Amino acid sequence: MPANKVIKLVSRPKEMPTLDNFSIEEAQIPSPAQGEVLLRTLYISVDPYMRGRMNDAKSYAPPFALNEAIAGGVISEVVESYAEGFQKGDVVLGNSTWTLYSVAKPERLTVIDPNIAPITTALGVLGMPGLTAYFGLLDIGQPKEGETVVVSGAAGAVGMIVGQIAKIKGARVVGIAGSDEKNEYLIKELGFDAAINYKTTADLHAELAQACPDGIDVYFDNVGGAISDAALSLINKNARIPICGQIALYNLGKADVGNRIQSVLLVNTALMQGFLVGQYAARFPEAVSQLAQWLQQKKLKYAENIVDGFEQTPHAFIGLFTGDNLGKQLVKVAEPSNK
Amino acid sequence: MPANKVIKLVSRPKEMPTLDNFSIEEAQIPSPAQGEVLLRTLYISVDPYMRGRMNDAKSYAPPFALNEAIAGGVISEVVESYAEGFQKGDVVLGNSTWTLYSVAKPERLTVIDPNIAPITTALGVLGMPGLTAYFGLLDIGQPKEGETVVVSGAAGAVGMIVGQIAKIKGARVVGIAGSDEKNEYLIKELGFDAAINYKTTADLHAELAQACPDGIDVYFDNVGGAISDAALSLINKNARIPICGQIALYNLGKADVGNRIQSVLLVNTALMQGFLVGQYAARFPEAVSQLAQWLQQKKLKYAENIVDGFEQTPHAFIGLFTGDNLGKQLVKVAEPSNK
């Protein structure tokens, strides 16, 4: 068995993270105790929310400790099982360390059925990003037929699912993303009605107003900052604004000062709500079942951006903030042994 | 019968309104047509929301027209009735002009029963301000026993009802108001747990944090601006923030730039919602009945600040923005004839 490797956070990024903030070290392969399993990492998920955990600040998840392994969504294969219900060869989803091997207790793991969809979807459309899109859009956004839904970060793992679910619900869907290639994908492949490149537009507000002739009923916010200012200035009466992420701010390194939103919410009797997918844990089975059905019906498509090699994980993570990814960003660490 | 008088908006205030923005003119007493009533004004309500209608800007209510009578909540007495269901001497609530006499169609009027409570309560605790407090707090704020509710503009017509309903629901209640006299009233007369004078405090955030040792679960926002910044920095997980008014901004004359709230809502999975009492029109009877019951049970008290004389109306209106009023600000124009 090869040696283990671990990726640690060795310094806290102040603004944009750099490779210097991470170390890749050799380590011992841990030994599972009775009731535990030894896992071999197959795919690592890198997600924007992890940036917040790199700060030493109060947030919804505790900060990552310095000089310890980073942890997040990981797909692994069971190598040794001393836990009931898990067999060697099972492919599992868990919140695990950025390591080649790890041990875990079974209550933190979910066995992935590879017959439903490719296993990587457990980190994407059938996993946290898909669930985030599902609950944020349907529970808070509540789009109705004929309404206009705008989603920022539209070409990301969450955004592209949001837009497609909104289309399924009969809404007009406008995406905001950072490249013409992404926007072409959103319109041609995913059926978005319009998509705006916020990096090249001369006037985001004007272009968005043109793309939303009836105003905006739901603004699904993944980014915050100036992009959101433009969207919020166009909301309709009784608009709903799920706050899913604020990726434009994660590397800002200073206070987020700008147009306050309270007057806009008041005048439009609008609702803005921050949410975390974990709030909806009791309803995950309902959502996964619906998302899987839409996948099978080809009503829902997904994109993955997979880089190869454990050592590429920090680089892939940083790329989330420069817009490298179309869809879900994953790192492939190893093939399942039964392939 | 004396001549009629009318108060018109003759210029739009840019920041704080001044007496120059208004004219008081002699006018004809209007003649009611068949199906209408002639009303003699008894009490005029001045309300902060009316400031928004003095701007020539899109809002939830259309702007007041220049050189026409201002209109708002008014209690009147029927002088002549050509409408079924209304008799001479009836005291009625309506949205009427700032005039001594006006005509109205009956569908815009509600007869006030003087046996339930003094008729002025129809413009206060049993009227728009009371209903605003009731629905904003209970429907959006949803305070639970033991939670902490903070209300800004606490000594205003809406704020003091909000605080008392929150006490009825078992919450810890902290008010923010602009004078020590007001705050003494809130604590000693209305049972608030604490009250902070935002005008004299050296550090609003620190004082508020001390008054809210368990954080803030509901922030009922009447004011916006820096006061709200302090409150919002102390919200708990799953906090609810009804946006009722933004009086600190109404005379600002420039964009409301400051700390954006989206990240705070996200990290705390909190809800912020703008609302107007009119959204709840179908449930007004339920609310008036409950508010009247609390009044009779002495669980709810109210304060009125009544100035005498029709010509004082612009002055009373301007006083809303300098904090002249404790509770509901009214202008007494005439006595009911049956008194």
mmCIF file with all atom_site columns, C-alpha atoms in Angstrom, chain A residues 58-60 221 225-226 228-229 232 235 237-238 243-246 249-250 255-263 265-276 279, chain B residues 58-60 221 225-226 228-229 232 235 237-238 243-246 249-250 255-263 265-276 279:
data_model
loop_
_atom_site.group_PDB
_atom_site.id
_atom_site.type_symbol
_atom_site.label_atom_id
_atom_site.label_alt_id
_atom_site.label_comp_id
_atom_site.label_asym_id
_atom_site.label_entity_id
_atom_site.label_seq_id
_atom_site.pdbx_PDB_ins_code
_atom_site.Cartn_x
_atom_site.Cartn_y
_atom_site.Cartn_z
_atom_site.occupancy
_atom_site.B_iso_or_equiv
_atom_site.pdbx_formal_charge
_atom_site.auth_seq_id
_atom_site.auth_comp_id
_atom_site.auth_asym_id
_atom_site.auth_atom_id
_atom_site.pdbx_PDB_model_num
ATOM 1  C CA . LYS A 1 58  ? -17.213 33.269 13.271 1.00 0.00 ? 58  LYS A CA 1
ATOM 2  C CA . SER A 1 59  ? -19.324 31.795 10.518 1.00 0.00 ? 59  SER A CA 1
ATOM 3  C CA . TYR A 1 60  ? -21.761 28.961 10.022 1.00 0.00 ? 60  TYR A CA 1
ATOM 4  C CA . ASP A 1 221 ? -27.660 35.291 -5.326 1.00 0.00 ? 221 ASP A CA 1
ATOM 5  C CA . GLY A 1 225 ? -21.332 42.870 -4.622 1.00 0.00 ? 225 GLY A CA 1
ATOM 6  C CA . ALA A 1 226 ? -21.917 45.008 -7.694 1.00 0.00 ? 226 ALA A CA 1
ATOM 7  C CA . SER A 1 228 ? -26.193 41.853 -7.051 1.00 0.00 ? 228 SER A CA 1
ATOM 8  C CA . ASP A 1 229 ? -26.682 45.615 -6.928 1.00 0.00 ? 229 ASP A CA 1
ATOM 9  C CA . LEU A 1 232 ? -31.643 44.067 -6.935 1.00 0.00 ? 232 LEU A CA 1
ATOM 10 C CA . ILE A 1 235 ? -36.754 43.447 -8.587 1.00 0.00 ? 235 ILE A CA 1
ATOM 11 C CA . LYS A 1 237 ? -43.114 43.642 -6.031 1.00 0.00 ? 237 LYS A CA 1
ATOM 12 C CA . ASN A 1 238 ? -43.028 40.618 -3.727 1.00 0.00 ? 238 ASN A CA 1
ATOM 13 C CA . ILE A 1 243 ? -28.822 34.351 -0.511 1.00 0.00 ? 243 ILE A CA 1
ATOM 14 C CA . CYS A 1 244 ? -26.787 31.252 -1.296 1.00 0.00 ? 244 CYS A CA 1
ATOM 15 C CA . GLY A 1 245 ? -23.269 32.636 -1.524 1.00 0.00 ? 245 GLY A CA 1
ATOM 16 C CA . GLN A 1 246 ? -21.295 35.839 -1.820 1.00 0.00 ? 246 GLN A CA 1
ATOM 17 C CA . LEU A 1 249 ? -16.712 39.026 -1.304 1.00 0.00 ? 249 LEU A CA 1
ATOM 18 C CA . TYR A 1 250 ? -14.842 35.992 -0.027 1.00 0.00 ? 250 TYR A CA 1
ATOM 19 C CA . ALA A 1 255 ? -15.854 45.342 4.729  1.00 0.00 ? 255 ALA A CA 1
ATOM 20 C CA . ASP A 1 256 ? -18.542 44.950 2.092  1.00 0.00 ? 256 ASP A CA 1
ATOM 21 C CA . VAL A 1 257 ? -19.713 48.523 1.744  1.00 0.00 ? 257 VAL A CA 1
ATOM 22 C CA . GLY A 1 258 ? -22.194 49.502 -0.925 1.00 0.00 ? 258 GLY A CA 1
ATOM 23 C CA . ASN A 1 259 ? -25.857 50.156 -1.540 1.00 0.00 ? 259 ASN A CA 1
ATOM 24 C CA . ARG A 1 260 ? -27.901 49.032 1.412  1.00 0.00 ? 260 ARG A CA 1
ATOM 25 C CA . ILE A 1 261 ? -30.810 46.870 0.375  1.00 0.00 ? 261 ILE A CA 1
ATOM 26 C CA . GLN A 1 262 ? -33.369 47.563 3.091  1.00 0.00 ? 262 GLN A CA 1
ATOM 27 C CA . SER A 1 263 ? -35.231 50.345 1.264  1.00 0.00 ? 263 SER A CA 1
ATOM 28 C CA . LEU A 1 265 ? -36.945 45.357 0.122  1.00 0.00 ? 265 LEU A CA 1
ATOM 29 C CA . LEU A 1 266 ? -39.408 47.709 1.808  1.00 0.00 ? 266 LEU A CA 1
ATOM 30 C CA . VAL A 1 267 ? -40.630 49.448 -1.322 1.00 0.00 ? 267 VAL A CA 1
ATOM 31 C CA . ASN A 1 268 ? -41.054 46.125 -3.105 1.00 0.00 ? 268 ASN A CA 1
ATOM 32 C CA . THR A 1 269 ? -42.294 44.160 -0.072 1.00 0.00 ? 269 THR A CA 1
ATOM 33 C CA . ALA A 1 270 ? -39.576 41.692 -0.970 1.00 0.00 ? 270 ALA A CA 1
ATOM 34 C CA . LEU A 1 271 ? -38.023 38.837 0.957  1.00 0.00 ? 271 LEU A CA 1
ATOM 35 C CA . MET A 1 272 ? -34.296 38.139 1.281  1.00 0.00 ? 272 MET A CA 1
ATOM 36 C CA . GLN A 1 273 ? -33.158 35.031 3.109  1.00 0.00 ? 273 GLN A CA 1
ATOM 37 C CA . GLY A 1 274 ? -29.796 33.483 3.759  1.00 0.00 ? 274 GLY A CA 1
ATOM 38 C CA . PHE A 1 275 ? -29.836 29.708 3.817  1.00 0.00 ? 275 PHE A CA 1
ATOM 39 C CA . LEU A 1 276 ? -27.634 26.659 4.192  1.00 0.00 ? 276 LEU A CA 1
ATOM 40 C CA . GLN A 1 279 ? -31.248 23.253 7.234  1.00 0.00 ? 279 GLN A CA 1
ATOM 41 C CA . LYS B 1 58  ? -41.493 55.064 -7.805 1.00 0.00 ? 58  LYS B CA 1
ATOM 42 C CA . SER B 1 59  ? -42.529 53.576 -4.508 1.00 0.00 ? 59  SER B CA 1
ATOM 43 C CA . TYR B 1 60  ? -45.330 51.457 -3.125 1.00 0.00 ? 60  TYR B CA 1
ATOM 44 C CA . ASP B 1 221 ? -36.616 47.860 11.756 1.00 0.00 ? 221 ASP B CA 1
ATOM 45 C CA . GLY B 1 225 ? -29.021 53.402 8.635  1.00 0.00 ? 225 GLY B CA 1
ATOM 46 C CA . ALA B 1 226 ? -26.404 53.212 11.381 1.00 0.00 ? 226 ALA B CA 1
ATOM 47 C CA . SER B 1 228 ? -29.789 49.131 12.038 1.00 0.00 ? 228 SER B CA 1
ATOM 48 C CA . ASP B 1 229 ? -26.130 48.355 11.375 1.00 0.00 ? 229 ASP B CA 1
ATOM 49 C CA . LEU B 1 232 ? -27.852 43.589 12.537 1.00 0.00 ? 232 LEU B CA 1
ATOM 50 C CA . ILE B 1 235 ? -28.375 38.898 15.157 1.00 0.00 ? 235 ILE B CA 1
ATOM 51 C CA . LYS B 1 237 ? -28.859 32.202 13.792 1.00 0.00 ? 237 LYS B CA 1
ATOM 52 C CA . ASN B 1 238 ? -32.265 32.120 12.062 1.00 0.00 ? 238 ASN B CA 1
ATOM 53 C CA . ILE B 1 243 ? -38.443 45.964 7.457  1.00 0.00 ? 243 ILE B CA 1
ATOM 54 C CA . CYS B 1 244 ? -41.266 48.304 8.384  1.00 0.00 ? 244 CYS B CA 1
ATOM 55 C CA . GLY B 1 245 ? -39.713 51.700 7.741  1.00 0.00 ? 245 GLY B CA 1
ATOM 56 C CA . GLN B 1 246 ? -36.432 53.472 7.126  1.00 0.00 ? 246 GLN B CA 1
ATOM 57 C CA . LEU B 1 249 ? -33.215 57.660 5.244  1.00 0.00 ? 249 LEU B CA 1
ATOM 58 C CA . TYR B 1 250 ? -36.358 59.481 4.188  1.00 0.00 ? 250 TYR B CA 1
ATOM 59 C CA . ALA B 1 255 ? -28.022 57.028 -1.832 1.00 0.00 ? 255 ALA B CA 1
ATOM 60 C CA . ASP B 1 256 ? -28.045 54.856 1.287  1.00 0.00 ? 256 ASP B CA 1
ATOM 61 C CA . VAL B 1 257 ? -24.510 53.521 1.238  1.00 0.00 ? 257 VAL B CA 1
ATOM 62 C CA . GLY B 1 258 ? -23.181 51.463 4.109  1.00 0.00 ? 258 GLY B CA 1
ATOM 63 C CA . ASN B 1 259 ? -22.566 47.919 5.246  1.00 0.00 ? 259 ASN B CA 1
ATOM 64 C CA . ARG B 1 260 ? -24.291 45.485 2.946  1.00 0.00 ? 260 ARG B CA 1
ATOM 65 C CA . ILE B 1 261 ? -26.362 42.963 4.844  1.00 0.00 ? 261 ILE B CA 1
ATOM 66 C CA . GLN B 1 262 ? -26.265 39.949 2.527  1.00 0.00 ? 262 GLN B CA 1
ATOM 67 C CA . SER B 1 263 ? -23.271 38.228 4.182  1.00 0.00 ? 263 SER B CA 1
ATOM 68 C CA . LEU B 1 265 ? -28.041 37.101 6.430  1.00 0.00 ? 265 LEU B CA 1
ATOM 69 C CA . LEU B 1 266 ? -26.139 34.226 4.849  1.00 0.00 ? 266 LEU B CA 1
ATOM 70 C CA . VAL B 1 267 ? -23.903 33.420 7.797  1.00 0.00 ? 267 VAL B CA 1
ATOM 71 C CA . ASN B 1 268 ? -26.870 33.544 10.177 1.00 0.00 ? 268 ASN B CA 1
ATOM 72 C CA . THR B 1 269 ? -29.405 31.961 7.779  1.00 0.00 ? 269 THR B CA 1
ATOM 73 C CA . ALA B 1 270 ? -31.553 34.951 8.592  1.00 0.00 ? 270 ALA B CA 1
ATOM 74 C CA . LEU B 1 271 ? -34.643 36.354 6.928  1.00 0.00 ? 271 LEU B CA 1
ATOM 75 C CA . MET B 1 272 ? -35.240 40.010 6.061  1.00 0.00 ? 272 MET B CA 1
ATOM 76 C CA . GLN B 1 273 ? -38.568 41.031 4.627  1.00 0.00 ? 273 GLN B CA 1
ATOM 77 C CA . GLY B 1 274 ? -40.098 44.334 3.649  1.00 0.00 ? 274 GLY B CA 1
ATOM 78 C CA . PHE B 1 275 ? -43.806 44.545 4.239  1.00 0.00 ? 275 PHE B CA 1
ATOM 79 C CA . LEU B 1 276 ? -46.786 46.860 3.996  1.00 0.00 ? 276 LEU B CA 1
ATOM 80 C CA . GLN B 1 279 ? -50.826 43.035 2.275  1.00 0.00 ? 279 GLN B CA 1
#
